[in-house]
Amino acid sequence: MKDHPDVNVITLTRFRADLARSLSRRADKLLEAPNLREQVEALDPLEAYYLVKEIGLDSALPILRAATPEQLQTFVDLDCWVQSEPDASEMGVWLSAFAEEGFEALANAFVGLDE
């Protein structure tokens, strides 16, 4: 059977669009939840990461502030490392999201991260 790369691309593009809509809806509901912290803490770290990435750091600030240390560690591990080296520019992006809240918020968010 011969592969049809164009068909696969279309299928994956549709899948990606469906996934993005689903993540956006999930994030919107989460941001409107009266018990945001509890709901964020209950998320699998990888699910929380994809929600944040889908809506962007600026829109996801309430989710980031409610994230557990394990979730924050996952965000940094997935975005801020290139092979075995830290990527300072990517780390700066994540740090800046907390820096707007002041030094204490920044320190609280990142003091527990692994080296």
Short mmCIF file of N, CA and C in Angstrom, two decimals:
data_model
loop_
_atom_site.label_atom_id
_atom_site.label_comp_id
_atom_site.label_asym_id
_atom_site.label_seq_id
_atom_site.Cartn_x
_atom_site.Cartn_y
_atom_site.Cartn_z
N MET A 1 0.85 -1.17 0.00
CA MET A 1 0.00 0.00 0.00
C MET A 1 0.89 1.24 0.00
N LYS A 2 0.62 2.15 -0.89
CA LYS A 2 1.42 3.36 -1.02
C LYS A 2 0.90 4.43 -0.06
N ASP A 3 1.87 5.06 0.64
CA ASP A 3 1.49 6.16 1.54
C ASP A 3 1.11 7.39 0.74
N HIS A 4 0.19 8.15 1.29
CA HIS A 4 -0.22 9.41 0.68
C HIS A 4 0.10 10.53 1.66
N PRO A 5 1.30 11.12 1.55
CA PRO A 5 1.70 12.13 2.52
C PRO A 5 0.74 13.31 2.62
N ASP A 6 0.14 13.72 1.52
CA ASP A 6 -0.77 14.85 1.56
C ASP A 6 -1.99 14.56 2.43
N VAL A 7 -2.49 13.35 2.37
CA VAL A 7 -3.63 12.96 3.18
C VAL A 7 -3.26 13.01 4.66
N ASN A 8 -2.08 12.52 4.99
CA ASN A 8 -1.62 12.54 6.38
C ASN A 8 -1.47 13.96 6.90
N VAL A 9 -0.98 14.85 6.08
CA VAL A 9 -0.81 16.24 6.50
C VAL A 9 -2.16 16.87 6.78
N ILE A 10 -3.11 16.65 5.91
CA ILE A 10 -4.45 17.21 6.10
C ILE A 10 -5.07 16.65 7.38
N THR A 11 -4.96 15.35 7.58
CA THR A 11 -5.51 14.72 8.76
C THR A 11 -4.88 15.29 10.02
N LEU A 12 -3.57 15.41 10.04
CA LEU A 12 -2.89 15.94 11.21
C LEU A 12 -3.23 17.40 11.44
N THR A 13 -3.38 18.16 10.36
CA THR A 13 -3.74 19.57 10.50
C THR A 13 -5.13 19.69 11.13
N ARG A 14 -6.06 18.89 10.68
CA ARG A 14 -7.41 18.89 11.26
C ARG A 14 -7.36 18.47 12.73
N PHE A 15 -6.57 17.44 13.00
CA PHE A 15 -6.43 16.96 14.37
C PHE A 15 -5.86 18.07 15.25
N ARG A 16 -4.84 18.75 14.76
CA ARG A 16 -4.21 19.84 15.53
C ARG A 16 -5.21 20.96 15.79
N ALA A 17 -6.00 21.30 14.80
CA ALA A 17 -7.01 22.35 14.98
C ALA A 17 -8.05 21.93 16.01
N ASP A 18 -8.50 20.69 15.95
CA ASP A 18 -9.47 20.19 16.93
C ASP A 18 -8.87 20.19 18.34
N LEU A 19 -7.63 19.78 18.43
CA LEU A 19 -6.95 19.76 19.72
C LEU A 19 -6.81 21.17 20.28
N ALA A 20 -6.42 22.11 19.43
CA ALA A 20 -6.26 23.50 19.87
C ALA A 20 -7.58 24.07 20.38
N ARG A 21 -8.67 23.82 19.66
CA ARG A 21 -9.98 24.30 20.11
C ARG A 21 -10.36 23.68 21.45
N SER A 22 -10.10 22.40 21.59
CA SER A 22 -10.41 21.72 22.83
C SER A 22 -9.60 22.28 24.00
N LEU A 23 -8.31 22.50 23.77
CA LEU A 23 -7.46 23.07 24.82
C LEU A 23 -7.89 24.49 25.17
N SER A 24 -8.23 25.28 24.17
CA SER A 24 -8.68 26.65 24.42
C SER A 24 -9.96 26.68 25.23
N ARG A 25 -10.91 25.82 24.88
CA ARG A 25 -12.16 25.75 25.64
C ARG A 25 -11.90 25.32 27.08
N ARG A 26 -11.05 24.33 27.23
CA ARG A 26 -10.71 23.83 28.57
C ARG A 26 -10.07 24.94 29.41
N ALA A 27 -9.14 25.66 28.79
CA ALA A 27 -8.46 26.76 29.50
C ALA A 27 -9.45 27.86 29.87
N ASP A 28 -10.34 28.20 28.96
CA ASP A 28 -11.34 29.24 29.24
C ASP A 28 -12.21 28.85 30.44
N LYS A 29 -12.67 27.60 30.47
CA LYS A 29 -13.48 27.13 31.60
C LYS A 29 -12.68 27.18 32.89
N LEU A 30 -11.43 26.79 32.79
CA LEU A 30 -10.57 26.79 33.97
C LEU A 30 -10.38 28.20 34.51
N LEU A 31 -10.13 29.15 33.62
CA LEU A 31 -9.91 30.54 34.03
C LEU A 31 -11.16 31.16 34.66
N GLU A 32 -12.33 30.66 34.30
CA GLU A 32 -13.59 31.18 34.85
C GLU A 32 -14.02 30.46 36.12
N ALA A 33 -13.33 29.40 36.48
CA ALA A 33 -13.72 28.59 37.63
C ALA A 33 -13.51 29.35 38.94
N PRO A 34 -14.50 29.27 39.85
CA PRO A 34 -14.34 29.95 41.14
C PRO A 34 -13.26 29.29 42.01
N ASN A 35 -12.99 28.04 41.75
CA ASN A 35 -11.96 27.31 42.51
C ASN A 35 -10.76 27.00 41.61
N LEU A 36 -10.27 28.04 40.94
CA LEU A 36 -9.18 27.90 39.97
C LEU A 36 -7.99 27.15 40.55
N ARG A 37 -7.53 27.55 41.72
CA ARG A 37 -6.34 26.92 42.31
C ARG A 37 -6.53 25.42 42.47
N GLU A 38 -7.66 25.01 43.01
CA GLU A 38 -7.92 23.58 43.21
C GLU A 38 -7.93 22.84 41.88
N GLN A 39 -8.55 23.43 40.87
CA GLN A 39 -8.63 22.76 39.58
C GLN A 39 -7.27 22.68 38.90
N VAL A 40 -6.48 23.74 39.01
CA VAL A 40 -5.14 23.72 38.41
C VAL A 40 -4.29 22.68 39.12
N GLU A 41 -4.33 22.66 40.44
CA GLU A 41 -3.53 21.70 41.19
C GLU A 41 -3.90 20.26 40.86
N ALA A 42 -5.14 20.02 40.44
CA ALA A 42 -5.59 18.67 40.11
C ALA A 42 -5.15 18.23 38.71
N LEU A 43 -4.67 19.16 37.90
CA LEU A 43 -4.27 18.81 36.53
C LEU A 43 -2.96 18.03 36.52
N ASP A 44 -2.87 17.10 35.60
CA ASP A 44 -1.60 16.45 35.32
C ASP A 44 -0.64 17.54 34.83
N PRO A 45 0.62 17.52 35.24
CA PRO A 45 1.55 18.56 34.81
C PRO A 45 1.63 18.75 33.29
N LEU A 46 1.56 17.67 32.55
CA LEU A 46 1.62 17.77 31.10
C LEU A 46 0.37 18.44 30.53
N GLU A 47 -0.79 18.12 31.09
CA GLU A 47 -2.02 18.78 30.65
C GLU A 47 -1.97 20.27 30.95
N ALA A 48 -1.49 20.62 32.13
CA ALA A 48 -1.35 22.04 32.48
C ALA A 48 -0.41 22.75 31.51
N TYR A 49 0.69 22.10 31.16
CA TYR A 49 1.65 22.68 30.23
C TYR A 49 1.00 22.97 28.88
N TYR A 50 0.27 22.00 28.34
CA TYR A 50 -0.36 22.20 27.03
C TYR A 50 -1.44 23.28 27.08
N LEU A 51 -2.17 23.37 28.17
CA LEU A 51 -3.16 24.44 28.30
C LEU A 51 -2.48 25.81 28.27
N VAL A 52 -1.41 25.94 29.04
CA VAL A 52 -0.67 27.21 29.09
C VAL A 52 -0.10 27.55 27.73
N LYS A 53 0.51 26.59 27.07
CA LYS A 53 1.11 26.83 25.76
C LYS A 53 0.07 27.21 24.72
N GLU A 54 -1.10 26.62 24.80
CA GLU A 54 -2.14 26.89 23.81
C GLU A 54 -2.67 28.32 23.91
N ILE A 55 -2.88 28.80 25.12
CA ILE A 55 -3.46 30.14 25.24
C ILE A 55 -2.40 31.23 25.42
N GLY A 56 -1.17 30.84 25.65
CA GLY A 56 -0.08 31.81 25.79
C GLY A 56 0.14 32.21 27.24
N LEU A 57 1.38 32.56 27.54
CA LEU A 57 1.73 32.89 28.92
C LEU A 57 0.95 34.08 29.46
N ASP A 58 0.76 35.10 28.65
CA ASP A 58 0.04 36.29 29.12
C ASP A 58 -1.39 35.95 29.54
N SER A 59 -2.07 35.17 28.73
CA SER A 59 -3.45 34.79 29.05
C SER A 59 -3.52 33.78 30.18
N ALA A 60 -2.44 33.02 30.36
CA ALA A 60 -2.43 31.93 31.33
C ALA A 60 -1.87 32.32 32.69
N LEU A 61 -1.63 33.60 32.93
CA LEU A 61 -1.03 34.01 34.21
C LEU A 61 -1.77 33.47 35.43
N PRO A 62 -3.10 33.51 35.48
CA PRO A 62 -3.77 32.94 36.66
C PRO A 62 -3.49 31.44 36.82
N ILE A 63 -3.39 30.73 35.72
CA ILE A 63 -3.07 29.30 35.78
C ILE A 63 -1.64 29.12 36.29
N LEU A 64 -0.72 29.92 35.78
CA LEU A 64 0.68 29.82 36.22
C LEU A 64 0.81 30.10 37.71
N ARG A 65 0.11 31.10 38.19
CA ARG A 65 0.19 31.46 39.61
C ARG A 65 -0.38 30.37 40.51
N ALA A 66 -1.31 29.59 39.97
CA ALA A 66 -1.92 28.51 40.75
C ALA A 66 -1.21 27.17 40.58
N ALA A 67 -0.23 27.12 39.70
CA ALA A 67 0.46 25.86 39.40
C ALA A 67 1.26 25.35 40.60
N THR A 68 1.33 24.05 40.70
CA THR A 68 2.13 23.42 41.75
C THR A 68 3.61 23.45 41.36
N PRO A 69 4.50 23.25 42.33
CA PRO A 69 5.92 23.16 41.98
C PRO A 69 6.21 22.08 40.94
N GLU A 70 5.53 20.94 41.03
CA GLU A 70 5.73 19.87 40.05
C GLU A 70 5.31 20.33 38.65
N GLN A 71 4.20 21.04 38.56
CA GLN A 71 3.75 21.55 37.26
C GLN A 71 4.76 22.56 36.71
N LEU A 72 5.21 23.49 37.55
CA LEU A 72 6.20 24.47 37.09
C LEU A 72 7.48 23.79 36.63
N GLN A 73 7.89 22.76 37.36
CA GLN A 73 9.09 22.02 36.96
C GLN A 73 8.90 21.41 35.58
N THR A 74 7.73 20.88 35.32
CA THR A 74 7.43 20.30 34.00
C THR A 74 7.49 21.37 32.92
N PHE A 75 6.91 22.54 33.18
CA PHE A 75 6.94 23.63 32.19
C PHE A 75 8.38 23.97 31.82
N VAL A 76 9.21 24.14 32.84
CA VAL A 76 10.60 24.52 32.62
C VAL A 76 11.36 23.39 31.92
N ASP A 77 11.15 22.17 32.37
CA ASP A 77 11.84 21.03 31.76
C ASP A 77 11.52 20.91 30.28
N LEU A 78 10.28 21.14 29.91
CA LEU A 78 9.88 20.98 28.51
C LEU A 78 10.29 22.14 27.62
N ASP A 79 10.34 23.34 28.18
CA ASP A 79 10.59 24.52 27.34
C ASP A 79 11.98 25.11 27.46
N CYS A 80 12.67 24.85 28.53
CA CYS A 80 13.89 25.61 28.82
C CYS A 80 15.18 24.81 28.72
N TRP A 81 15.13 23.66 28.13
CA TRP A 81 16.33 22.84 27.98
C TRP A 81 16.51 22.45 26.52
N VAL A 82 17.73 22.55 26.05
CA VAL A 82 18.11 22.07 24.73
C VAL A 82 19.13 20.98 24.99
N GLN A 83 18.72 19.76 24.76
CA GLN A 83 19.51 18.59 25.13
C GLN A 83 19.81 18.67 26.62
N SER A 84 21.04 18.81 27.02
CA SER A 84 21.35 18.85 28.46
C SER A 84 21.77 20.25 28.93
N GLU A 85 21.50 21.25 28.12
CA GLU A 85 21.88 22.62 28.45
C GLU A 85 20.64 23.51 28.63
N PRO A 86 20.65 24.35 29.67
CA PRO A 86 19.52 25.27 29.84
C PRO A 86 19.54 26.35 28.76
N ASP A 87 18.36 26.75 28.34
CA ASP A 87 18.20 27.82 27.35
C ASP A 87 17.76 29.08 28.11
N ALA A 88 18.71 29.98 28.32
CA ALA A 88 18.46 31.18 29.14
C ALA A 88 17.33 32.04 28.57
N SER A 89 17.23 32.14 27.25
CA SER A 89 16.19 32.99 26.68
C SER A 89 14.80 32.42 26.96
N GLU A 90 14.66 31.11 26.87
CA GLU A 90 13.36 30.48 27.18
C GLU A 90 13.05 30.61 28.67
N MET A 91 14.07 30.44 29.50
CA MET A 91 13.86 30.60 30.94
C MET A 91 13.40 32.03 31.24
N GLY A 92 13.97 32.99 30.53
CA GLY A 92 13.58 34.38 30.72
C GLY A 92 12.11 34.62 30.40
N VAL A 93 11.60 33.93 29.40
CA VAL A 93 10.18 34.06 29.04
C VAL A 93 9.31 33.61 30.21
N TRP A 94 9.64 32.46 30.78
CA TRP A 94 8.85 31.95 31.90
C TRP A 94 9.02 32.82 33.14
N LEU A 95 10.24 33.26 33.41
CA LEU A 95 10.47 34.12 34.57
C LEU A 95 9.72 35.44 34.46
N SER A 96 9.68 35.99 33.26
CA SER A 96 9.02 37.29 33.08
C SER A 96 7.53 37.23 33.41
N ALA A 97 6.92 36.07 33.20
CA ALA A 97 5.50 35.92 33.53
C ALA A 97 5.26 36.13 35.02
N PHE A 98 6.22 35.73 35.84
CA PHE A 98 6.09 35.90 37.29
C PHE A 98 6.67 37.22 37.77
N ALA A 99 7.62 37.77 37.04
CA ALA A 99 8.29 39.01 37.44
C ALA A 99 7.31 40.17 37.55
N GLU A 100 6.27 40.15 36.72
CA GLU A 100 5.27 41.22 36.76
C GLU A 100 4.57 41.30 38.11
N GLU A 101 4.54 40.18 38.82
CA GLU A 101 3.88 40.13 40.13
C GLU A 101 4.81 40.54 41.26
N GLY A 102 6.07 40.77 40.94
CA GLY A 102 7.03 41.19 41.96
C GLY A 102 8.00 40.08 42.33
N PHE A 103 9.01 40.47 43.07
CA PHE A 103 10.09 39.55 43.42
C PHE A 103 9.59 38.35 44.21
N GLU A 104 8.70 38.57 45.15
CA GLU A 104 8.22 37.47 45.99
C GLU A 104 7.53 36.39 45.16
N ALA A 105 6.68 36.79 44.23
CA ALA A 105 6.00 35.83 43.36
C ALA A 105 7.02 35.08 42.50
N LEU A 106 7.99 35.80 42.00
CA LEU A 106 9.04 35.19 41.18
C LEU A 106 9.83 34.18 42.00
N ALA A 107 10.24 34.56 43.19
CA ALA A 107 11.02 33.66 44.05
C ALA A 107 10.21 32.44 44.45
N ASN A 108 8.96 32.65 44.84
CA ASN A 108 8.11 31.53 45.25
C ASN A 108 7.90 30.53 44.12
N ALA A 109 7.77 31.03 42.92
CA ALA A 109 7.52 30.16 41.78
C ALA A 109 8.72 29.30 41.43
N PHE A 110 9.90 29.85 41.55
CA PHE A 110 11.06 29.16 41.01
C PHE A 110 12.07 28.67 42.03
N VAL A 111 11.85 28.94 43.31
CA VAL A 111 12.80 28.51 44.32
C VAL A 111 12.84 26.98 44.44
N GLY A 112 11.75 26.32 44.14
CA GLY A 112 11.70 24.87 44.29
C GLY A 112 12.13 24.08 43.07
N LEU A 113 12.54 24.74 42.01
CA LEU A 113 12.91 24.02 40.80
C LEU A 113 14.22 23.27 40.98
N ASP A 114 14.31 22.13 40.30
CA ASP A 114 15.57 21.38 40.28
C ASP A 114 16.62 22.20 39.57
N GLU A 115 17.84 21.90 39.89
CA GLU A 115 18.94 22.59 39.19
C GLU A 115 19.15 21.99 37.83
#
